[in-house]
Amino acid sequence: MSDAVFTLLILGGIGLPVAAYVTLLLLGFFEKELDYLQVQNKRIEMEKELHRMEYLQLNQQIQPHFMFNSLNAMLSLNRLGRTKDVSYALEEFSQFLRYKYVNKESLVAFEEELAYTSHYLSIQKIRFGKQLTIRLTIDEQARRTHLPPYVLQTLVENAFKHGLEKKKGEKELSIALERMGSWVELRVSDNGPGPAEPVSQTEGVGLENIRKRLSLIYDLYTEVNLSRRMQDTVVRAVWPYTPEGEK
């Protein structure tokens, strides 16, 4: 046996155990990595489920508010003896219930949300008649966006509850949707008397609810704020433009 062959056999005898040992170490490492990834994936799934449950809870908190306000509006019509208006208002209110009990995704089309809110506005229009003016301004580049359900409804409801209900004489409500690059901005303003307390102390549960729901859905920048501009109270909601409901 030549010296070269003998040397190769010696190196092979030494190298194979070393290679086997390294292989076992690598297998142990990859097994630990796999376990770690499985734990991470499980944690992410649990976080998503917790977010989903929190979102649903927040979503449910909104619904009793507009139902109470709608019923209160119809009671006001009944006290005034406007029975025909009460019948029409009940038809509009039935659309609330139809929308409420349809299973919805975390995001709905803005057009769907606007159509739903229009039923509430119809009831208020019957109630206040010519005293109420509603202005709608929709940027065509923003119209296809999606948003969490009840966002527009909540902002409009707050405008009546905290502003227009207290306003004597002419009442004005404005709804504007605008595209700003990769984001959209929804503004709801009213010419009510405005809050007696500082704006920072009057946002209430509805706006905080929307703020939390937007943050749960989107990983990008969102904003909800309340301000007083001239004679109007303005609420802004900003979220990423999502034309197909993709987060």
PDB file of N, CA and C in Angstrom, residues 1-12:
ATOM      1  N   MET A   1       0.860  -1.189   0.000  1.00  0.00           N
ATOM      2  CA  MET A   1       0.000   0.000   0.000  1.00  0.00           C
ATOM      3  C   MET A   1       0.895   1.236   0.000  1.00  0.00           C
ATOM      4  N   SER A   2       0.617   2.123  -0.912  1.00  0.00           N
ATOM      5  CA  SER A   2       1.455   3.304  -1.043  1.00  0.00           C
ATOM      6  C   SER A   2       1.206   4.249   0.113  1.00  0.00           C
ATOM      7  N   ASP A   3       2.151   5.137   0.331  1.00  0.00           N
ATOM      8  CA  ASP A   3       2.014   6.114   1.411  1.00  0.00           C
ATOM      9  C   ASP A   3       0.810   7.028   1.180  1.00  0.00           C
ATOM     10  N   ALA A   4       0.508   7.377  -0.081  1.00  0.00           N
ATOM     11  CA  ALA A   4      -0.605   8.278  -0.398  1.00  0.00           C
ATOM     12  C   ALA A   4      -1.939   7.650  -0.016  1.00  0.00           C
ATOM     13  N   VAL A   5      -2.098   6.360  -0.354  1.00  0.00           N
ATOM     14  CA  VAL A   5      -3.342   5.664  -0.037  1.00  0.00           C
ATOM     15  C   VAL A   5      -3.504   5.537   1.466  1.00  0.00           C
ATOM     16  N   PHE A   6      -2.375   5.209   2.132  1.00  0.00           N
ATOM     17  CA  PHE A   6      -2.421   5.065   3.586  1.00  0.00           C
ATOM     18  C   PHE A   6      -2.825   6.382   4.248  1.00  0.00           C
ATOM     19  N   THR A   7      -2.297   7.476   3.738  1.00  0.00           N
ATOM     20  CA  THR A   7      -2.621   8.805   4.295  1.00  0.00           C
ATOM     21  C   THR A   7      -4.095   9.120   4.112  1.00  0.00           C
ATOM     22  N   LEU A   8      -4.641   8.800   2.928  1.00  0.00           N
ATOM     23  CA  LEU A   8      -6.065   9.046   2.669  1.00  0.00           C
ATOM     24  C   LEU A   8      -6.950   8.247   3.600  1.00  0.00           C
ATOM     25  N   LEU A   9      -6.543   6.976   3.884  1.00  0.00           N
ATOM     26  CA  LEU A   9      -7.337   6.149   4.780  1.00  0.00           C
ATOM     27  C   LEU A   9      -7.341   6.723   6.197  1.00  0.00           C
ATOM     28  N   ILE A  10      -6.179   7.208   6.624  1.00  0.00           N
ATOM     29  CA  ILE A  10      -6.079   7.801   7.964  1.00  0.00           C
ATOM     30  C   ILE A  10      -6.953   9.049   8.055  1.00  0.00           C
ATOM     31  N   LEU A  11      -6.848   9.906   7.027  1.00  0.00           N
ATOM     32  CA  LEU A  11      -7.648  11.142   7.025  1.00  0.00           C
ATOM     33  C   LEU A  11      -9.137  10.837   6.983  1.00  0.00           C
ATOM     34  N   GLY A  12      -9.504   9.790   6.185  1.00  0.00           N
ATOM     35  CA  GLY A  12     -10.911   9.406   6.100  1.00  0.00           C
ATOM     36  C   GLY A  12     -11.422   8.900   7.422  1.00  0.00           C
TER      37      GLY A  12
END
